[in-house]
């Protein structure tokens, strides 16, 4: 179904994005730099950087307004908000390198160009009532996990306590079955059951899926699993993909205003630290380190199984561990790396372009499948992982390939 975005919607999004960008800039300059400057969020602002940052921002803002596809409009603007806002502001006010900003601009331009590309392949949708099949598969896959791990669960993790102790404890389990099953179950199948429970107004489905997702979170205390559950509920609302952009913008606006109020009253930085800093500004800070470290010594994808067939990997650790332990000098630290940054340290801006095309091919497949807007929360989670994961890890370990296949059969159906 082709949805035409009207001019008024585009103008409202543009105005709201400018306003939210300014608010986030204020939070960064007056709260985050002061409270977390010692962690790398410091540096003297330069007028030239500020002006160049605004120039990039305005150019991308104008570009995003011209996207016609509702699906690609939603995807592009979500990436613009959670990837690009932080890159621009970090460059403006922390003496960041322009390289990550250029790379992410390439990424957005490629997504824009792909929004006009039409893929043609036959989409098959299972007929009849598939909900019972989905639920049965969920229960069959979940039961072995429950029986094996229920005795080791720490309920204090629900209050975000003892998180790192729990992670350390579960690292002692050598369970590859659970490792590869967790992502499809907790990030794709169960969230879709949760969405269908809301859509069909079936409290039993909501409770069952929420319980299973929560339990999987407790097996290892990975907060991303828990956050994903809230994301699918939050982005369930809205009949079009453009509506999801409004939701995200208002969410960040709410968090920033709440964070400012708490900081002014008692110096509390919980909201601006837990959401704004971690989501928007840690990635560009780490990106700058990656770009400086590998600028003149690209890895040619030798860090993954495919590239290693042609090139020898020059380091003793994977790039994320090398940067975390050897560059940042923090024992055991894995410095998150996104797909755009992976493209750069693999083969410079050519690598960025290659990775951008690969990601856009996936988006185009999802567009052709015609995934329903109510499932956008699952798409959002994978967009987030684009900024925190290697490409091969995203496809296999995080279950992106499974998500594409599952979408093909189940997420384009009408469940009325």
Coordinates of N, CA and C in Angstrom, one line a residue, residues 81-282:
X81 N 17.6 11.0 14.0 CA 17.5 11.5 15.4 C 18.5 10.7 16.3
X82 N 18.6 9.4 16.2 CA 19.4 8.7 17.2 C 20.8 8.5 16.8
X83 N 21.1 8.7 15.5 CA 22.5 8.6 15.1 C 23.1 10.0 14.8
X84 N 22.4 10.8 14.1 CA 23.0 12.1 13.6 C 23.0 13.2 14.6
X85 N 21.9 13.4 15.4 CA 21.9 14.5 16.3 C 23.1 14.5 17.2
X86 N 23.4 13.3 17.8 CA 24.6 13.2 18.7 C 25.9 13.5 17.9
X87 N 26.0 13.0 16.7 CA 27.2 13.2 15.9 C 27.5 14.7 15.7
X88 N 26.4 15.4 15.3 CA 26.6 16.9 15.0 C 26.9 17.6 16.3
X89 N 26.2 17.4 17.4 CA 26.4 18.1 18.6 C 27.8 17.8 19.2
X90 N 28.2 16.6 19.2 CA 29.5 16.2 19.7 C 30.6 16.9 18.9
X91 N 30.4 17.0 17.5 CA 31.4 17.7 16.7 C 31.4 19.2 17.0
X92 N 30.3 19.7 17.3 CA 30.2 21.2 17.6 C 30.8 21.6 18.9
X93 N 30.6 20.8 19.9 CA 30.9 21.2 21.3 C 32.0 20.4 22.0
X94 N 32.6 19.4 21.3 CA 33.6 18.6 22.0 C 34.9 18.4 21.2
X95 N 35.1 19.2 20.2 CA 36.2 19.2 19.4 C 36.3 17.8 18.7
X96 N 35.2 17.3 18.3 CA 35.2 16.0 17.6 C 35.7 16.1 16.2
X97 N 36.1 15.0 15.7 CA 36.6 14.9 14.3 C 35.4 15.0 13.4
X98 N 35.6 15.6 12.2 CA 34.5 15.7 11.2 C 34.3 14.3 10.5
X99 N 35.2 13.4 10.6 CA 35.2 12.1 9.9 C 33.9 11.3 10.2
X100 N 33.5 11.1 11.5 CA 32.3 10.4 11.8 C 31.1 11.1 11.2
X101 N 31.1 12.4 11.3 CA 30.0 13.2 10.7 C 29.8 13.0 9.2
X102 N 30.9 13.0 8.5 CA 30.9 12.8 7.1 C 30.4 11.4 6.8
X103 N 30.9 10.4 7.6 CA 30.5 9.0 7.3 C 29.0 8.8 7.6
X104 N 28.4 9.4 8.6 CA 27.0 9.3 8.9 C 26.2 10.1 7.9
X105 N 26.7 11.1 7.3 CA 26.1 11.8 6.3 C 25.9 11.0 5.0
X106 N 27.0 10.2 4.7 CA 27.0 9.3 3.6 C 25.9 8.3 3.8
X107 N 25.8 7.7 5.0 CA 24.8 6.7 5.4 C 23.4 7.3 5.1
X108 N 23.1 8.5 5.6 CA 21.8 9.1 5.4 C 21.5 9.3 3.9
X109 N 22.5 9.8 3.2 CA 22.3 10.0 1.7 C 22.0 8.7 1.0
X110 N 22.7 7.7 1.3 CA 22.4 6.4 0.7 C 21.0 5.9 1.0
X111 N 20.6 6.0 2.3 CA 19.2 5.6 2.6 C 18.2 6.5 1.8
X112 N 18.5 7.8 1.7 CA 17.6 8.6 0.9 C 17.5 8.1 -0.5
X113 N 18.6 7.8 -1.1 CA 18.6 7.3 -2.5 C 17.8 6.0 -2.6
X114 N 18.0 5.1 -1.7 CA 17.4 3.8 -1.7 C 15.9 3.9 -1.5
X115 N 15.4 5.0 -0.9 CA 14.0 5.2 -0.7 C 13.2 5.3 -2.0
X116 N 13.9 5.5 -3.1 CA 13.3 5.6 -4.4 C 13.4 4.3 -5.2
X117 N 14.1 3.3 -4.6 CA 14.4 2.1 -5.3 C 13.2 1.1 -5.0
X118 N 12.7 0.4 -6.0 CA 11.6 -0.5 -5.8 C 12.1 -1.9 -6.0
X119 N 12.0 -2.8 -5.0 CA 12.4 -4.2 -5.2 C 11.1 -5.0 -5.6
X120 N 11.3 -5.9 -6.5 CA 10.2 -6.7 -7.0 C 10.6 -8.2 -6.7
X121 N 9.9 -8.8 -5.8 CA 9.9 -10.2 -5.5 C 8.6 -10.6 -4.9
X122 N 8.3 -11.9 -5.1 CA 7.0 -12.4 -4.6 C 7.0 -12.5 -3.1
X123 N 6.0 -11.9 -2.4 CA 5.9 -12.0 -1.0 C 4.8 -13.0 -0.6
X124 N 5.2 -14.0 0.2 CA 4.3 -15.0 0.6 C 3.8 -14.8 2.0
X125 N 2.6 -14.8 2.2 CA 2.0 -14.7 3.5 C 1.2 -15.9 3.9
X126 N 1.5 -16.5 5.0 CA 0.8 -17.7 5.5 C -0.7 -17.3 5.7
X127 N -1.6 -18.2 5.2 CA -3.0 -18.0 5.3 C -3.5 -18.6 6.6
X128 N -4.7 -18.2 7.0 CA -5.4 -18.7 8.2 C -4.8 -18.1 9.5
X129 N -5.2 -18.7 10.5 CA -4.8 -18.2 11.9 C -3.4 -18.7 12.2
X130 N -2.5 -17.8 12.1 CA -1.1 -18.2 12.4 C -0.7 -17.9 13.8
X131 N -1.5 -17.2 14.5 CA -1.2 -16.7 15.9 C -0.9 -17.9 16.8
X132 N -1.8 -18.9 16.7 CA -1.6 -20.1 17.5 C -0.3 -20.8 17.2
X133 N 0.1 -20.8 16.0 CA 1.4 -21.4 15.6 C 2.5 -20.7 16.2
X134 N 2.5 -19.3 16.1 CA 3.5 -18.5 16.7 C 3.6 -18.7 18.2
X135 N 2.5 -18.8 18.8 CA 2.5 -19.0 20.3 C 3.0 -20.3 20.7
X136 N 2.7 -21.4 19.9 CA 3.1 -22.7 20.2 C 4.7 -22.8 20.0
X137 N 5.2 -22.2 19.0 CA 6.7 -22.2 18.8 C 7.3 -21.5 19.9
X138 N 6.8 -20.3 20.3 CA 7.3 -19.6 21.4 C 7.4 -20.4 22.7
X139 N 6.4 -21.1 23.0 CA 6.4 -22.0 24.2 C 7.4 -23.1 24.1
X140 N 7.4 -23.7 23.0 CA 8.4 -24.9 22.8 C 9.8 -24.4 23.0
X141 N 10.1 -23.2 22.4 CA 11.5 -22.7 22.5 C 11.8 -22.2 23.9
X142 N 10.8 -21.7 24.6 CA 11.0 -21.0 25.9 C 11.2 -22.1 27.0
X143 N 10.5 -23.2 26.9 CA 10.4 -24.1 28.0 C 11.8 -24.7 28.4
X144 N 12.7 -25.1 27.5 CA 14.0 -25.5 27.9 C 14.8 -24.5 28.6
X145 N 14.6 -23.2 28.2 CA 15.3 -22.1 28.8 C 14.9 -21.9 30.3
X146 N 13.6 -22.0 30.5 CA 13.0 -21.8 31.8 C 13.5 -23.0 32.7
X147 N 13.4 -24.2 32.3 CA 13.7 -25.3 33.1 C 15.2 -25.3 33.5
X148 N 16.1 -24.8 32.6 CA 17.5 -24.8 32.9 C 17.9 -23.7 33.8
X149 N 17.3 -22.5 33.7 CA 17.8 -21.3 34.4 C 17.0 -20.8 35.5
X150 N 15.8 -21.3 35.7 CA 14.9 -20.6 36.7 C 15.5 -20.6 38.1
X151 N 16.3 -21.6 38.5 CA 16.9 -21.6 39.8 C 18.0 -20.6 40.0
X152 N 18.5 -20.0 38.9 CA 19.6 -19.0 39.0 C 19.1 -17.5 38.9
X153 N 17.8 -17.3 38.8 CA 17.3 -16.0 38.6 C 17.4 -15.1 39.8
X154 N 17.9 -13.9 39.6 CA 18.0 -12.8 40.6 C 16.9 -11.8 40.3
X155 N 15.8 -11.8 41.1 CA 14.7 -10.8 40.9 C 15.1 -9.4 41.1
X156 N 16.2 -9.1 41.9 CA 16.7 -7.8 42.1 C 17.1 -7.1 40.8
X157 N 17.4 -7.9 39.8 CA 17.7 -7.3 38.5 C 16.6 -6.5 37.9
X158 N 15.3 -6.9 38.3 CA 14.2 -6.1 37.8 C 14.2 -4.7 38.2
X159 N 14.9 -4.4 39.3 CA 15.1 -3.0 39.8 C 16.5 -2.5 39.4
X160 N 17.1 -3.2 38.4 CA 18.4 -2.8 37.8 C 19.5 -2.8 38.8
X161 N 19.3 -3.8 39.8 CA 20.4 -4.0 40.8 C 21.1 -5.3 40.5
X162 N 22.4 -5.3 40.9 CA 23.3 -6.5 40.7 C 23.4 -6.9 39.2
X163 N 23.2 -5.9 38.3 CA 23.2 -6.3 36.9 C 24.6 -6.9 36.4
X164 N 25.7 -6.2 36.8 CA 27.0 -6.7 36.3 C 27.4 -8.0 37.0
X165 N 26.9 -8.2 38.2 CA 27.2 -9.5 38.9 C 26.5 -10.6 38.2
X166 N 25.3 -10.4 37.8 CA 24.5 -11.4 37.1 C 25.1 -11.7 35.8
X167 N 25.5 -10.7 35.0 CA 26.2 -10.9 33.7 C 27.4 -11.8 33.9
X168 N 28.2 -11.4 34.9 CA 29.4 -12.2 35.1 C 29.1 -13.6 35.5
X169 N 28.1 -13.8 36.3 CA 27.7 -15.2 36.7 C 27.3 -16.0 35.5
X170 N 26.5 -15.5 34.6 CA 25.9 -16.2 33.5 C 27.0 -16.4 32.4
X171 N 28.1 -15.7 32.4 CA 29.1 -15.9 31.4 C 29.8 -17.3 31.7
X172 N 29.6 -17.8 32.9 CA 30.2 -19.1 33.2 C 29.4 -20.2 32.5
X173 N 28.2 -20.0 32.0 CA 27.5 -21.0 31.3 C 27.9 -21.1 29.8
X174 N 28.3 -22.2 29.4 CA 28.7 -22.4 28.0 C 27.5 -23.0 27.3
X175 N 26.6 -22.1 26.8 CA 25.3 -22.6 26.3 C 25.1 -21.8 24.9
X176 N 25.7 -22.4 23.9 CA 25.5 -21.7 22.6 C 24.1 -21.8 22.1
X177 N 23.4 -22.9 22.5 CA 22.0 -23.0 22.1 C 21.2 -21.8 22.6
X178 N 21.3 -21.4 23.8 CA 20.6 -20.3 24.4 C 21.1 -19.0 23.7
X179 N 22.4 -18.9 23.5 CA 23.0 -17.7 22.9 C 22.4 -17.4 21.5
X180 N 22.2 -18.4 20.7 CA 21.6 -18.1 19.4 C 20.1 -18.1 19.4
X181 N 19.5 -18.6 20.4 CA 18.0 -18.7 20.5 C 17.5 -17.4 21.1
X182 N 18.2 -16.8 22.0 CA 17.7 -15.6 22.7 C 17.3 -14.5 21.8
X183 N 18.0 -14.1 20.8 CA 17.7 -13.0 20.0 C 16.4 -13.2 19.2
X184 N 16.3 -14.3 18.5 CA 15.0 -14.6 17.7 C 13.8 -14.6 18.7
X185 N 14.0 -15.2 19.8 CA 12.8 -15.4 20.7 C 12.5 -14.1 21.4
X186 N 13.5 -13.4 22.0 CA 13.2 -12.2 22.8 C 13.1 -10.9 22.0
X187 N 13.6 -10.9 20.8 CA 13.6 -9.6 20.0 C 12.7 -9.7 18.8
X188 N 12.2 -10.9 18.5 CA 11.3 -11.0 17.3 C 10.0 -11.7 17.6
X189 N 10.1 -13.0 18.0 CA 8.9 -13.7 18.1 C 8.0 -13.2 19.3
X190 N 8.6 -13.2 20.5 CA 7.8 -12.7 21.7 C 7.3 -11.3 21.6
X191 N 8.1 -10.3 21.1 CA 7.6 -9.0 20.9 C 6.4 -8.9 19.9
X192 N 6.5 -9.8 18.9 CA 5.3 -9.8 17.9 C 4.1 -10.3 18.6
X193 N 4.3 -11.3 19.5 CA 3.1 -11.8 20.3 C 2.6 -10.8 21.2
X194 N 3.5 -10.0 21.8 CA 3.0 -8.9 22.7 C 2.2 -7.9 21.9
X195 N 2.7 -7.5 20.7 CA 2.0 -6.5 19.9 C 0.6 -7.1 19.5
X196 N 0.6 -8.3 19.1 CA -0.7 -8.9 18.7 C -1.7 -9.0 19.9
X197 N -1.1 -9.2 21.1 CA -2.0 -9.2 22.3 C -2.6 -7.9 22.5
X198 N -1.8 -6.8 22.2 CA -2.4 -5.5 22.4 C -3.4 -5.2 21.3
X199 N -3.1 -5.6 20.0 CA -3.9 -5.3 18.9 C -5.2 -6.1 19.0
X200 N -5.2 -7.3 19.4 CA -6.4 -8.2 19.5 C -7.1 -8.0 20.8
X201 N -6.5 -7.2 21.7 CA -7.1 -7.0 23.0 C -7.2 -8.3 23.8
X202 N -6.1 -9.1 23.8 CA -6.1 -10.3 24.5 C -5.0 -10.3 25.7
X203 N -5.5 -10.0 26.9 CA -4.6 -9.8 28.1 C -3.7 -11.1 28.3
X204 N -4.2 -12.2 28.0 CA -3.4 -13.5 28.2 C -2.2 -13.5 27.3
X205 N -2.3 -13.0 26.1 CA -1.1 -12.9 25.2 C -0.1 -11.9 25.8
X206 N -0.6 -10.8 26.2 CA 0.2 -9.7 26.8 C 1.0 -10.2 28.0
X207 N 0.3 -10.9 28.9 CA 1.0 -11.4 30.1 C 2.0 -12.5 29.8
X208 N 1.6 -13.5 28.9 CA 2.5 -14.6 28.6 C 3.8 -14.1 28.0
X209 N 3.6 -13.2 26.9 CA 4.8 -12.7 26.2 C 5.7 -11.9 27.1
X210 N 5.0 -11.0 27.9 CA 5.8 -10.1 28.8 C 6.6 -11.0 29.9
X211 N 5.9 -12.0 30.4 CA 6.6 -12.9 31.3 C 7.8 -13.5 30.7
X212 N 7.7 -14.1 29.5 CA 8.8 -14.8 28.9 C 9.9 -13.8 28.5
X213 N 9.6 -12.6 28.0 CA 10.6 -11.7 27.7 C 11.4 -11.3 29.0
X214 N 10.6 -11.0 30.0 CA 11.3 -10.6 31.3 C 12.2 -11.7 31.8
X215 N 11.7 -13.0 31.7 CA 12.5 -14.1 32.2 C 13.9 -14.2 31.4
X216 N 13.8 -14.0 30.1 CA 15.0 -14.0 29.2 C 15.9 -12.9 29.6
X217 N 15.3 -11.7 30.0 CA 16.2 -10.6 30.5 C 16.9 -11.1 31.7
X218 N 16.2 -11.8 32.6 CA 16.9 -12.1 33.9 C 18.0 -13.2 33.7
X219 N 17.9 -13.9 32.5 CA 19.0 -14.8 32.2 C 20.2 -14.1 31.6
X220 N 21.0 -13.4 32.4 CA 22.1 -12.6 31.8 C 22.0 -11.2 32.0
X221 N 20.8 -10.7 32.4 CA 20.6 -9.3 32.7 C 21.0 -8.3 31.6
X222 N 20.6 -8.7 30.4 CA 20.9 -7.8 29.3 C 19.8 -6.8 29.1
X223 N 20.1 -5.5 29.5 CA 19.0 -4.5 29.5 C 18.4 -4.3 28.1
X224 N 19.1 -4.6 27.1 CA 18.5 -4.4 25.7 C 17.3 -5.2 25.5
X225 N 17.2 -6.4 26.1 CA 16.1 -7.3 26.0 C 14.9 -6.6 26.6
X226 N 15.1 -6.0 27.8 CA 14.0 -5.4 28.6 C 13.5 -4.1 27.8
X227 N 14.5 -3.3 27.4 CA 14.2 -2.1 26.7 C 13.4 -2.4 25.4
X228 N 13.8 -3.5 24.7 CA 13.1 -3.9 23.5 C 11.6 -4.1 23.7
X229 N 11.3 -4.7 24.9 CA 9.9 -4.9 25.2 C 9.1 -3.6 25.3
X230 N 9.7 -2.6 25.9 CA 9.0 -1.3 26.1 C 9.0 -0.6 24.7
X231 N 10.0 -0.8 23.9 CA 10.0 -0.2 22.5 C 8.8 -0.7 21.7
X232 N 8.6 -2.0 21.7 CA 7.5 -2.5 20.9 C 6.1 -2.0 21.3
X233 N 6.0 -1.8 22.6 CA 4.7 -1.2 23.1 C 4.6 0.3 22.8
X234 N 5.7 1.0 22.9 CA 5.7 2.4 22.6 C 5.4 2.7 21.2
X235 N 6.1 1.9 20.3 CA 5.9 2.2 18.8 C 4.8 1.4 18.2
X236 N 4.0 0.7 19.0 CA 2.8 0.1 18.5 C 1.8 1.1 18.0
X237 N 1.8 2.3 18.7 CA 0.8 3.3 18.4 C 1.2 4.1 17.2
X238 N 0.2 4.5 16.5 CA 0.4 5.3 15.2 C 0.1 4.4 14.0
X239 N -0.8 4.8 13.1 CA -1.2 4.0 12.0 C -0.2 4.0 10.8
X240 N 0.7 5.0 10.8 CA 1.7 5.2 9.8 C 3.1 5.2 10.4
X241 N 4.1 5.0 9.5 CA 5.5 5.0 10.0 C 5.9 6.4 10.4
X242 N 5.3 7.4 9.8 CA 5.7 8.8 10.1 C 5.2 9.1 11.6
X243 N 4.2 8.4 12.0 CA 3.7 8.6 13.4 C 4.8 8.2 14.4
X244 N 5.6 7.2 14.0 CA 6.7 6.7 14.9 C 7.7 7.8 15.2
X245 N 7.9 8.6 14.1 CA 8.9 9.7 14.3 C 8.4 10.7 15.3
X246 N 7.1 11.0 15.3 CA 6.6 11.9 16.3 C 6.8 11.3 17.7
X247 N 6.5 10.0 17.9 CA 6.7 9.4 19.2 C 8.1 9.5 19.7
X248 N 9.1 9.3 18.8 CA 10.5 9.3 19.2 C 10.9 10.8 19.6
X249 N 10.4 11.7 18.8 CA 10.8 13.1 19.1 C 10.2 13.6 20.4
X250 N 8.9 13.3 20.6 CA 8.3 13.6 21.9 C 8.9 12.9 23.1
X251 N 9.3 11.7 22.9 CA 10.0 11.0 23.9 C 11.3 11.7 24.4
X252 N 12.1 12.0 23.4 CA 13.4 12.7 23.7 C 13.1 14.1 24.3
X253 N 12.1 14.8 23.8 CA 11.7 16.1 24.4 C 11.3 15.9 25.9
X254 N 10.5 14.9 26.1 CA 10.1 14.6 27.5 C 11.3 14.3 28.4
X255 N 12.2 13.4 28.0 CA 13.3 13.0 28.8 C 14.2 14.2 29.0
X256 N 14.4 15.1 28.0 CA 15.3 16.2 28.2 C 14.7 17.2 29.2
X257 N 13.5 17.5 29.0 CA 12.8 18.5 29.9 C 12.8 18.0 31.4
X258 N 12.5 16.7 31.5 CA 12.5 16.0 32.8 C 13.9 16.1 33.4
X259 N 14.9 15.8 32.5 CA 16.3 15.8 33.0 C 16.8 17.1 33.4
X260 N 16.3 18.2 32.7 CA 16.7 19.6 33.1 C 16.1 19.9 34.4
X261 N 14.8 19.6 34.6 CA 14.2 19.9 35.9 C 14.8 19.2 37.0
X262 N 15.1 17.9 36.9 CA 15.8 17.2 38.0 C 17.2 17.8 38.3
X263 N 17.9 18.1 37.2 CA 19.3 18.6 37.4 C 19.2 20.0 38.1
X264 N 18.3 20.9 37.7 CA 18.2 22.2 38.3 C 17.8 22.1 39.8
X265 N 16.9 21.2 40.1 CA 16.4 21.0 41.5 C 17.4 20.5 42.4
X266 N 18.0 19.3 42.1 CA 18.9 18.7 43.0 C 20.2 18.1 42.4
X267 N 20.5 18.5 41.1 CA 21.7 18.0 40.5 C 21.6 16.6 40.0
X268 N 20.4 16.0 40.0 CA 20.3 14.6 39.6 C 20.4 14.5 38.0
X269 N 21.2 13.6 37.5 CA 21.5 13.4 36.1 C 20.9 12.1 35.6
X270 N 20.0 11.4 36.3 CA 19.6 10.1 35.9 C 19.0 10.1 34.5
X271 N 18.1 10.9 34.2 CA 17.4 10.9 32.9 C 18.4 11.3 31.7
X272 N 19.2 12.3 31.9 CA 20.0 12.8 30.8 C 21.2 11.8 30.7
X273 N 21.6 11.1 31.7 CA 22.7 10.1 31.6 C 22.2 8.8 31.1
X274 N 21.1 8.3 31.6 CA 20.6 6.9 31.2 C 20.1 6.9 29.8
X275 N 19.6 8.0 29.3 CA 18.9 8.0 28.0 C 19.7 8.8 27.0
X276 N 19.8 10.1 27.3 CA 20.4 11.1 26.3 C 21.9 10.8 26.1
X277 N 22.6 10.7 27.2 CA 24.1 10.5 27.0 C 24.4 9.1 26.4
X278 N 23.8 8.1 27.0 CA 24.1 6.7 26.6 C 23.7 6.4 25.1
X279 N 22.5 6.9 24.7 CA 22.0 6.6 23.4 C 22.6 7.6 22.3
X280 N 22.7 8.9 22.6 CA 23.0 9.8 21.6 C 24.5 10.2 21.6
X281 N 25.2 10.1 22.7 CA 26.6 10.7 22.8 C 27.7 9.7 23.0
X282 N 27.4 8.6 23.6 CA 28.5 7.6 23.8 C 29.0 7.1 22.4

